[in-house]
mmCIF file of C-alpha atoms in Angstrom:
data_model
loop_
_atom_site.group_PDB
_atom_site.id
_atom_site.type_symbol
_atom_site.label_atom_id
_atom_site.label_comp_id
_atom_site.label_asym_id
_atom_site.label_seq_id
_atom_site.Cartn_x
_atom_site.Cartn_y
_atom_site.Cartn_z
ATOM 1 C CA MET I 1 -16.481 61.619 15.398
ATOM 2 C CA GLU I 2 -14.029 62.219 12.720
ATOM 3 C CA SER I 3 -10.855 60.130 12.786
ATOM 4 C CA LYS I 4 -7.633 61.992 12.884
ATOM 5 C CA SER I 5 -4.436 60.657 11.361
ATOM 6 C CA ALA I 6 -0.879 61.859 11.868
ATOM 7 C CA PHE I 7 1.605 62.021 9.047
ATOM 8 C CA VAL I 8 5.355 62.604 9.217
ATOM 9 C CA ASP I 9 6.831 64.411 6.324
ATOM 10 C CA VAL I 10 10.321 62.986 5.951
ATOM 11 C CA GLU I 11 11.081 65.465 3.276
ATOM 12 C CA SER I 12 10.586 68.359 5.627
ATOM 13 C CA PRO I 13 13.648 70.501 6.239
ATOM 14 C CA GLU I 14 13.508 69.759 9.943
ATOM 15 C CA LEU I 15 13.878 65.981 9.504
ATOM 16 C CA SER I 16 16.055 65.997 6.432
ATOM 17 C CA GLU I 17 19.174 66.260 8.586
ATOM 18 C CA LEU I 18 18.404 63.090 10.575
ATOM 19 C CA GLN I 19 20.529 60.022 9.789
ATOM 20 C CA PHE I 20 19.322 56.483 10.380
ATOM 21 C CA GLN I 21 21.694 53.540 10.912
ATOM 22 C CA ASP I 22 21.132 49.832 11.008
ATOM 23 C CA ILE I 23 22.544 48.107 14.141
ATOM 24 C CA SER I 24 23.460 44.507 13.458
ATOM 25 C CA GLN I 25 22.291 41.791 15.884
ATOM 26 C CA GLU I 26 25.809 40.346 16.266
ATOM 27 C CA HIS I 27 27.205 43.663 17.442
ATOM 28 C CA SER I 28 24.533 44.024 20.047
ATOM 29 C CA GLU I 29 25.058 40.463 21.293
ATOM 30 C CA ASN I 30 28.808 40.961 21.676
ATOM 31 C CA GLU I 31 28.273 43.982 23.830
ATOM 32 C CA THR I 32 25.812 42.254 26.105
ATOM 33 C CA HIS I 33 27.135 42.250 29.686
ATOM 34 C CA THR I 34 26.157 39.879 32.433
ATOM 35 C CA PHE I 35 26.975 40.605 36.056
ATOM 36 C CA SER I 36 27.885 37.527 38.085
ATOM 37 C CA GLU I 37 29.736 39.317 40.873
ATOM 38 C CA PHE I 38 29.000 42.549 42.543
ATOM 39 C CA PRO I 39 31.611 44.883 43.953
ATOM 40 C CA PRO I 40 32.029 44.591 47.695
ATOM 41 C CA SER I 41 30.719 47.311 49.855
ATOM 42 C CA ALA I 42 31.990 48.629 53.128
ATOM 43 C CA ALA I 43 28.994 47.160 54.910
ATOM 44 C CA ASP I 44 29.784 43.656 53.620
ATOM 45 C CA GLU I 45 33.400 43.894 54.824
ATOM 46 C CA ASP I 46 32.237 44.960 58.265
ATOM 47 C CA ASP I 47 29.852 42.023 58.405
ATOM 48 C CA GLU I 48 32.559 39.551 57.400
ATOM 49 C CA SER I 49 35.034 40.875 59.958
ATOM 50 C CA GLY I 50 32.351 40.743 62.618
ATOM 51 C CA ASP I 51 31.509 37.129 61.729
ATOM 52 C CA LYS I 52 35.182 36.112 61.874
ATOM 53 C CA GLN I 53 35.568 37.748 65.249
ATOM 54 C CA LYS I 54 32.551 35.880 66.549
ATOM 55 C CA LEU I 55 33.904 32.564 65.264
ATOM 56 C CA LEU I 56 37.257 33.169 66.935
ATOM 57 C CA GLU I 57 35.582 34.016 70.204
ATOM 58 C CA GLU I 58 33.439 30.883 69.960
ATOM 59 C CA ASP I 59 36.537 28.727 69.321
ATOM 60 C CA LYS I 60 38.282 30.183 72.352
ATOM 61 C CA SER I 61 35.239 29.730 74.524
ATOM 62 C CA LYS I 62 34.904 26.101 73.340
ATOM 63 C CA SER I 63 38.493 25.072 74.104
ATOM 64 C CA PRO I 64 38.575 21.358 74.958
ATOM 65 C CA SER I 65 38.684 20.311 78.571
ATOM 66 C CA PHE I 66 41.733 18.697 80.150
ATOM 67 C CA TRP I 67 39.741 15.478 80.605
ATOM 68 C CA SER I 68 38.481 15.341 77.029
ATOM 69 C CA PHE I 69 39.945 13.411 74.115
ATOM 70 C CA GLU I 70 40.130 16.554 71.965
ATOM 71 C CA TYR I 71 42.583 18.135 74.390
ATOM 72 C CA TYR I 72 45.153 15.382 73.879
ATOM 73 C CA GLN I 73 44.433 15.108 70.169
ATOM 74 C CA THR I 74 46.377 18.325 69.583
ATOM 75 C CA PHE I 75 49.553 16.642 70.872
ATOM 76 C CA PHE I 76 49.349 14.045 68.092
ATOM 77 C CA ASP I 77 48.670 16.487 65.249
ATOM 78 C CA VAL I 78 51.857 15.994 63.229
ATOM 79 C CA GLU I 79 52.681 14.872 59.701
ATOM 80 C CA THR I 80 54.763 11.835 58.806
ATOM 81 C CA GLY I 81 57.378 13.967 57.075
ATOM 82 C CA GLN I 82 57.884 16.022 60.206
ATOM 83 C CA VAL I 83 58.324 12.899 62.324
ATOM 84 C CA LEU I 84 60.953 11.512 59.947
ATOM 85 C CA GLN I 85 62.859 14.802 59.922
ATOM 86 C CA ARG I 86 62.803 14.946 63.709
ATOM 87 C CA ILE I 87 64.044 11.368 64.003
ATOM 88 C CA LEU I 88 66.922 12.139 61.662
ATOM 89 C CA GLY I 89 67.697 15.373 63.489
ATOM 90 C CA SER I 90 67.827 13.580 66.847
ATOM 91 C CA MET I 91 70.626 11.343 65.559
ATOM 92 C CA LEU I 92 72.857 13.919 63.880
ATOM 93 C CA PRO I 93 74.251 16.657 66.140
ATOM 94 C CA ILE I 94 74.788 19.939 64.297
ATOM 95 C CA PRO I 95 76.391 22.680 66.433
ATOM 96 C CA GLN I 96 74.911 25.496 64.339
ATOM 97 C CA ARG I 97 71.340 24.197 64.705
ATOM 98 C CA ASN I 98 69.462 23.695 67.934
ATOM 99 C CA PHE I 99 67.343 20.567 67.555
ATOM 100 C CA LEU I 100 64.451 21.956 69.591
ATOM 101 C CA GLU I 101 64.338 25.353 67.914
ATOM 102 C CA TYR I 102 64.975 24.081 64.393
ATOM 103 C CA ARG I 103 62.932 20.850 64.344
ATOM 104 C CA ILE I 104 60.483 20.785 67.259
ATOM 105 C CA ARG I 105 59.145 24.315 67.499
ATOM 106 C CA PRO I 106 56.491 25.551 67.113
ATOM 107 C CA ASN I 107 54.671 22.211 67.067
ATOM 108 C CA PRO I 108 55.976 19.733 69.680
ATOM 109 C CA ASP I 109 54.210 16.399 69.553
ATOM 110 C CA LEU I 110 53.855 13.170 71.498
ATOM 111 C CA TYR I 111 53.015 10.968 68.517
ATOM 112 C CA GLY I 112 56.608 10.359 67.430
ATOM 113 C CA PRO I 113 58.044 9.854 70.944
ATOM 114 C CA PHE I 114 55.266 7.449 71.916
ATOM 115 C CA TRP I 115 55.797 5.139 68.955
ATOM 116 C CA ILE I 116 59.569 5.426 69.214
ATOM 117 C CA CYS I 117 59.392 4.173 72.802
ATOM 118 C CA ALA I 118 56.925 1.424 71.870
ATOM 119 C CA THR I 119 59.130 0.257 69.014
ATOM 120 C CA LEU I 120 62.225 0.348 71.216
ATOM 121 C CA VAL I 121 60.469 -1.808 73.825
ATOM 122 C CA PHE I 122 59.830 -4.624 71.361
ATOM 123 C CA THR I 123 63.129 -4.399 69.496
ATOM 124 C CA THR I 124 65.058 -4.500 72.761
ATOM 125 C CA ALA I 125 63.089 -7.428 74.180
ATOM 126 C CA ILE I 126 63.138 -9.420 70.945
ATOM 127 C CA ALA I 127 66.823 -8.739 70.316
ATOM 128 C CA GLY I 128 67.634 -9.711 73.880
ATOM 129 C CA ASN I 129 65.908 -13.064 73.546
ATOM 130 C CA LEU I 130 67.550 -13.724 70.206
ATOM 131 C CA ALA I 131 70.970 -12.877 71.603
ATOM 132 C CA ASN I 132 70.469 -15.284 74.478
ATOM 133 C CA TYR I 133 69.236 -17.938 72.084
ATOM 134 C CA PHE I 134 72.307 -17.657 69.843
ATOM 135 C CA SER I 135 74.662 -17.624 72.826
ATOM 136 C CA THR I 136 73.106 -20.671 74.512
ATOM 137 C CA PRO I 137 74.717 -23.978 73.463
ATOM 138 C CA PRO I 138 72.243 -26.740 72.682
ATOM 139 C CA THR I 139 72.220 -29.287 75.508
ATOM 140 C CA ASP I 140 69.830 -31.865 76.847
ATOM 141 C CA ILE I 141 69.988 -30.424 80.341
ATOM 142 C CA TYR I 142 69.033 -26.824 79.541
ATOM 143 C CA LYS I 143 66.301 -25.883 77.095
ATOM 144 C CA TRP I 144 66.002 -22.290 75.954
ATOM 145 C CA LYS I 145 62.695 -20.524 76.597
ATOM 146 C CA TYR I 146 61.433 -17.144 75.487
ATOM 147 C CA GLU I 147 61.550 -14.689 78.378
ATOM 148 C CA PHE I 148 58.365 -12.658 78.143
ATOM 149 C CA HIS I 149 59.164 -10.642 81.236
ATOM 150 C CA LYS I 150 61.822 -8.759 79.225
ATOM 151 C CA VAL I 151 59.037 -6.911 77.425
ATOM 152 C CA SER I 152 57.601 -5.590 80.687
ATOM 153 C CA TYR I 153 61.061 -4.744 82.004
ATOM 154 C CA ALA I 154 61.958 -2.867 78.833
ATOM 155 C CA ALA I 155 58.626 -1.016 78.793
ATOM 156 C CA THR I 156 59.010 0.049 82.409
ATOM 157 C CA ALA I 157 62.571 1.267 81.940
ATOM 158 C CA ILE I 158 61.967 3.089 78.647
ATOM 159 C CA TYR I 159 58.724 4.852 79.520
ATOM 160 C CA ALA I 160 59.969 5.723 83.000
ATOM 161 C CA TYR I 161 63.092 7.231 81.461
ATOM 162 C CA TRP I 162 61.038 9.120 78.866
ATOM 163 C CA TRP I 163 58.907 10.822 81.527
ATOM 164 C CA LEU I 164 60.932 10.990 84.737
ATOM 165 C CA VAL I 165 64.260 12.237 83.371
ATOM 166 C CA PRO I 166 62.907 15.113 81.223
ATOM 167 C CA THR I 167 60.512 16.052 84.017
ATOM 168 C CA THR I 168 63.442 16.349 86.410
ATOM 169 C CA VAL I 169 65.472 18.334 83.885
ATOM 170 C CA TRP I 170 62.569 20.702 83.209
ATOM 171 C CA LEU I 171 61.931 21.260 86.915
ATOM 172 C CA PHE I 172 65.618 21.958 87.463
ATOM 173 C CA LEU I 173 65.706 24.453 84.572
ATOM 174 C CA ARG I 174 62.568 26.101 85.886
ATOM 175 C CA TRP I 175 64.139 26.370 89.336
ATOM 176 C CA ARG I 176 67.267 27.929 87.830
ATOM 177 C CA GLY I 177 65.254 30.402 85.766
ATOM 178 C CA ASN I 178 65.044 28.498 82.454
ATOM 179 C CA LEU I 179 66.487 31.325 80.379
ATOM 180 C CA ALA I 180 65.706 29.494 77.121
ATOM 181 C CA SER I 181 61.976 29.288 78.018
ATOM 182 C CA TYR I 182 61.660 25.594 77.240
ATOM 183 C CA THR I 183 58.183 24.237 77.912
ATOM 184 C CA TYR I 184 57.463 20.913 79.551
ATOM 185 C CA LEU I 185 55.973 19.479 76.362
ATOM 186 C CA GLU I 186 59.046 20.508 74.358
ATOM 187 C CA THR I 187 61.359 18.815 76.866
ATOM 188 C CA ILE I 188 59.315 15.605 76.779
ATOM 189 C CA CYS I 189 59.286 15.697 72.976
ATOM 190 C CA VAL I 190 63.068 16.143 72.706
ATOM 191 C CA TYR I 191 63.768 13.230 75.054
ATOM 192 C CA GLY I 192 61.340 10.983 73.218
ATOM 193 C CA TYR I 193 62.995 11.566 69.862
ATOM 194 C CA SER I 194 66.469 11.141 71.409
ATOM 195 C CA LEU I 195 65.684 7.441 71.947
ATOM 196 C CA ALA I 196 65.217 6.807 68.218
ATOM 197 C CA ILE I 197 68.907 6.027 67.669
ATOM 198 C CA TYR I 198 68.685 3.029 70.020
ATOM 199 C CA ILE I 199 66.178 1.229 67.770
ATOM 200 C CA PRO I 200 68.670 0.204 65.028
ATOM 201 C CA ILE I 201 71.363 -0.285 67.668
ATOM 202 C CA SER I 202 69.161 -2.682 69.657
ATOM 203 C CA ILE I 203 68.638 -4.752 66.510
ATOM 204 C CA LEU I 204 72.392 -4.976 65.964
ATOM 205 C CA TRP I 205 72.792 -6.191 69.552
ATOM 206 C CA VAL I 206 71.689 -9.590 68.262
ATOM 207 C CA ILE I 207 75.261 -10.036 67.019
ATOM 208 C CA ASN I 208 76.914 -11.850 69.887
ATOM 209 C CA ILE I 209 80.179 -9.896 69.880
ATOM 210 C CA SER I 210 80.723 -8.064 73.147
ATOM 211 C CA VAL I 211 83.110 -5.455 71.749
ATOM 212 C CA LEU I 212 80.708 -4.589 68.923
ATOM 213 C CA GLN I 213 77.780 -4.286 71.331
ATOM 214 C CA TRP I 214 79.641 -1.860 73.581
ATOM 215 C CA ILE I 215 80.933 0.162 70.637
ATOM 216 C CA LEU I 216 77.337 0.573 69.450
ATOM 217 C CA VAL I 217 76.344 1.753 72.929
ATOM 218 C CA ILE I 218 79.114 4.354 72.940
ATOM 219 C CA ILE I 219 78.304 5.574 69.415
ATOM 220 C CA GLY I 220 74.582 5.873 70.134
ATOM 221 C CA THR I 221 75.147 7.620 73.444
ATOM 222 C CA LEU I 222 77.605 10.142 72.040
ATOM 223 C CA MET I 223 75.547 10.979 68.948
ATOM 224 C CA SER I 224 72.172 11.267 70.645
ATOM 225 C CA GLY I 225 73.699 12.676 73.830
ATOM 226 C CA SER I 226 75.401 15.401 71.806
ATOM 227 C CA VAL I 227 72.013 16.448 70.438
ATOM 228 C CA LEU I 228 70.700 16.713 74.006
ATOM 229 C CA VAL I 229 73.736 18.720 75.106
ATOM 230 C CA LEU I 230 73.408 21.138 72.195
ATOM 231 C CA THR I 231 69.668 21.424 72.827
ATOM 232 C CA PHE I 232 69.847 22.258 76.533
ATOM 233 C CA TRP I 233 73.041 24.304 76.415
ATOM 234 C CA PRO I 234 71.212 27.616 75.686
ATOM 235 C CA ALA I 235 69.209 27.078 78.885
ATOM 236 C CA VAL I 236 72.314 26.884 81.102
ATOM 237 C CA LYS I 237 74.989 28.854 79.268
ATOM 238 C CA ASN I 238 74.180 32.031 81.199
ATOM 239 C CA ASP I 239 73.960 30.181 84.511
ATOM 240 C CA ASP I 240 76.804 29.143 86.772
ATOM 241 C CA LYS I 241 79.327 27.255 84.626
ATOM 242 C CA LYS I 242 79.794 24.457 87.133
ATOM 243 C CA ILE I 243 76.065 23.879 87.462
ATOM 244 C CA GLY I 244 75.630 23.912 83.684
ATOM 245 C CA VAL I 245 78.436 21.418 83.099
ATOM 246 C CA ILE I 246 77.143 19.127 85.854
ATOM 247 C CA LEU I 247 73.644 19.166 84.372
ATOM 248 C CA LEU I 248 74.912 18.341 80.881
ATOM 249 C CA LEU I 249 77.122 15.605 82.292
ATOM 250 C CA VAL I 250 74.186 14.059 84.144
ATOM 251 C CA ILE I 251 72.067 14.193 80.959
ATOM 252 C CA VAL I 252 74.713 12.304 78.964
ATOM 253 C CA LEU I 253 75.391 9.757 81.718
ATOM 254 C CA LEU I 254 71.693 8.958 82.204
ATOM 255 C CA HIS I 255 71.251 8.668 78.460
ATOM 256 C CA GLY I 256 74.101 6.191 78.261
ATOM 257 C CA ALA I 257 73.015 4.354 81.401
ATOM 258 C CA LEU I 258 69.752 3.372 79.730
ATOM 259 C CA ALA I 259 71.547 1.651 76.847
ATOM 260 C CA THR I 260 74.114 0.157 79.229
ATOM 261 C CA GLY I 261 71.317 -1.356 81.281
ATOM 262 C CA PHE I 262 69.851 -2.974 78.188
ATOM 263 C CA VAL I 263 73.179 -4.484 77.212
ATOM 264 C CA VAL I 264 73.911 -5.805 80.692
ATOM 265 C CA GLY I 265 70.380 -6.989 81.387
ATOM 266 C CA PHE I 266 69.328 -8.367 78.020
ATOM 267 C CA GLN I 267 72.324 -9.092 75.852
ATOM 268 C CA LEU I 268 75.652 -9.870 77.493
ATOM 269 C CA GLN I 269 76.686 -12.784 79.635
ATOM 270 C CA ILE I 270 78.206 -12.064 83.062
ATOM 271 C CA ASN I 271 81.620 -13.402 82.144
ATOM 272 C CA ASN I 272 81.921 -10.920 79.300
ATOM 273 C CA LEU I 273 81.740 -7.853 81.558
ATOM 274 C CA LEU I 274 85.331 -8.146 82.763
ATOM 275 C CA PHE I 275 86.507 -8.250 79.178
ATOM 276 C CA CYS I 276 84.693 -5.006 78.436
ATOM 277 C CA LYS I 277 86.095 -2.919 81.294
ATOM 278 C CA PRO I 278 88.440 -0.936 78.988
ATOM 279 C CA ILE I 279 85.488 -0.051 76.768
ATOM 280 C CA LEU I 280 83.485 1.068 79.799
ATOM 281 C CA ASN I 281 86.377 3.317 80.798
ATOM 282 C CA ILE I 282 86.406 4.865 77.325
ATOM 283 C CA PHE I 283 82.671 5.446 77.603
ATOM 284 C CA MET I 284 83.009 7.227 80.946
ATOM 285 C CA ILE I 285 85.864 9.424 79.696
ATOM 286 C CA SER I 286 83.879 10.366 76.559
ATOM 287 C CA ALA I 287 80.804 11.213 78.599
ATOM 288 C CA VAL I 288 82.826 13.504 80.851
ATOM 289 C CA PHE I 289 84.748 15.145 78.010
ATOM 290 C CA LEU I 290 81.717 15.907 75.824
ATOM 291 C CA PRO I 291 80.062 18.607 77.999
ATOM 292 C CA LEU I 292 83.406 20.236 78.737
ATOM 293 C CA HIS I 293 84.278 20.388 75.057
ATOM 294 C CA THR I 294 80.861 21.821 74.237
ATOM 295 C CA ASN I 295 81.175 24.406 76.980
ATOM 296 C CA HIS I 296 84.556 25.834 75.959
ATOM 297 C CA ASN I 297 84.679 25.459 72.197
ATOM 298 C CA ILE I 298 81.226 25.452 70.613
ATOM 299 C CA TYR I 299 79.424 28.223 72.484
ATOM 300 C CA LYS I 300 81.512 31.113 73.689
#
């Protein structure tokens, strides 16, 4: 068989108009594209939304039981900065800001109130023993001993106050309609933080000056009690005025009675009570005047 060969005549008129160009390697490399991400499609978005919906449904279906540790863990999910802000807010009454709405919501906790009560138990018991030690003259007949039962007494009084008083207040508000929609956990949280002001005051009770001790009681009760009055006022302002004022008065009196019990039971001697009757009268007048002043002047 004869071999056939093909020749291209570049000088032919048909190919004479063709133009050849040299493409550099650098230019081709610069225009090389690599795809690392692909544009989303409608099918992918549907799949993602469906997966999220399934996860949410699984989380709801796996809500922790009331008897499980995870259920109560949510009540202690709070940051240190939030606890410090709430402690400071419970000591400084600001009429324009409701402590519960501005500081507690939407995340009420039990972590801060629990440790506030625990700290107050030990500071009150230790300060009470120190006050008795400094006020006891050294004699051969009587020897001072540390009274450990003050810790149990303080713990019983503080934790009972923290739970029983706000529970009663919440039940009363619920019975009256609770127009502010305060939850039980929020009420417990507010009362727990309201005890924070008594921690530094209980330490200062070591100073064996009766007038100073009672002045500290009055200051702590009025400052922290004012926060409670301003907090629960929205829940009773649309109710009967007499009932609202009585409730606020009871809140302040019970709040001051706790500190008064500590002073009488742990700090002061019996013979100093007669000397402090004028101060007790001032305390009672202030406790009565505070809700009335709040009712007529702050919220109208």
